[in-house]
């Protein structure tokens, strides 16, 4: 089947996916660029991933964005992978080629790097602290390295997982990656330039990250990749202490831009209007 004469089709594959902001995000750009296209939320169970992917390709989809829990499965299924996906061991974008092959990308890496760039946060030569050791933390570590971080301390509740992350990523980065315990925080934080929460702590309804921000220097920047709520408890505390903050919506918008370009052939812009649209959507399902 082909959709050459119909709308271009794409979507986000996840489980659950009902609260994904991606349809709203791509819908904003489709409207802004007057593109005849559809971007659908696709709720797919783990065990159905590969069969659904095959069906979407046969139904004429251009490709799909991938969210939890499928990023590793997407990595395994792709026929080719970009350097960031290879390093992260995960893909969040699959593009279907006409010859039936599937190209995998990890745009979380460039998404986080672009978010820092947009907020004019310099990481060059910096000591950064990354909290978390899941899939998103891997992307953040690679982005910090790409932006020139000198040393990246990786702290995780499960410290063994931080060590695995540091070992796995070491061949792909220039920065020094050092795994540590969350309890080491105060000893490490005193001269850090940047802290990134890449855990799911702070998500609406979940416990917040319990780190004392008093340990950080006054010039430190605090980032959270959680974007629901946009201002997490961690960012609220950082702002109250007078520290600069970067929220997770920037990463979300910037990781979606290359996906939109791949699906619909147009380079979209990350604008204040887009941010306001997403913030309003988050308020509605708060
Ligand atoms: P994941 O692979 O499931 O990893 C979850 C991480 O959170 C692990 O490091 C886990 O520690 C830690 N964690 C969970 N609850 C915690 C708590 N109460 N205290 C301390 N640590 C806790 O998930 P992921 O894919 O990396 O995603 C993490 C978050 O990033 C999610 O909230 C997701 O929404 C967000 N994210 C945002 C973007 C964006 O565009 N802004 C993109 C991707 C992901 P343990 O290993 O000890 O369990």
Coordinates of C-alpha atoms in Angstrom, one line a residue, residues 83-84 87 108-110 112-113 116 122-130 137-154 165 169-177 194 196:
X83 CA 26.2 7.4 16.1
X84 CA 24.1 8.7 19.0
X87 CA 26.4 5.0 21.8
X108 CA 17.3 12.8 22.7
X109 CA 21.1 13.4 22.6
X110 CA 20.9 16.4 20.2
X112 CA 19.2 17.9 25.2
X113 CA 22.3 19.6 23.7
X116 CA 21.2 23.8 26.6
X122 CA 27.8 26.6 28.4
X123 CA 29.2 23.2 29.5
X124 CA 32.6 23.7 27.9
X125 CA 35.3 22.5 30.3
X126 CA 32.7 22.1 33.0
X127 CA 32.2 19.6 35.8
X128 CA 28.7 18.3 35.4
X129 CA 26.6 16.0 37.8
X130 CA 24.2 13.7 36.1
X137 CA 20.5 9.6 31.4
X138 CA 22.6 7.9 28.7
X139 CA 21.4 10.5 26.2
X140 CA 22.1 13.3 28.6
X141 CA 25.6 12.1 29.3
X142 CA 26.4 12.0 25.6
X143 CA 24.9 15.4 25.1
X144 CA 27.0 16.9 27.9
X145 CA 30.1 15.3 26.3
X146 CA 29.2 16.8 22.9
X147 CA 28.9 20.2 24.5
X148 CA 32.4 19.9 25.9
X149 CA 32.0 18.8 29.5
X150 CA 35.4 17.9 31.1
X151 CA 34.0 15.6 33.8
X152 CA 30.6 14.0 34.2
X153 CA 29.8 12.5 37.6
X154 CA 27.0 9.9 37.4
X165 CA 26.5 3.5 32.4
X169 CA 29.6 5.1 27.4
X170 CA 33.4 5.5 28.1
X171 CA 34.4 4.4 24.6
X172 CA 32.1 7.0 23.0
X173 CA 33.0 10.1 25.0
X174 CA 36.0 12.5 25.6
X175 CA 34.8 13.6 29.1
X176 CA 35.8 11.7 32.2
X177 CA 32.8 9.7 33.4
X194 CA 25.7 22.0 36.1
X196 CA 20.9 17.4 35.5

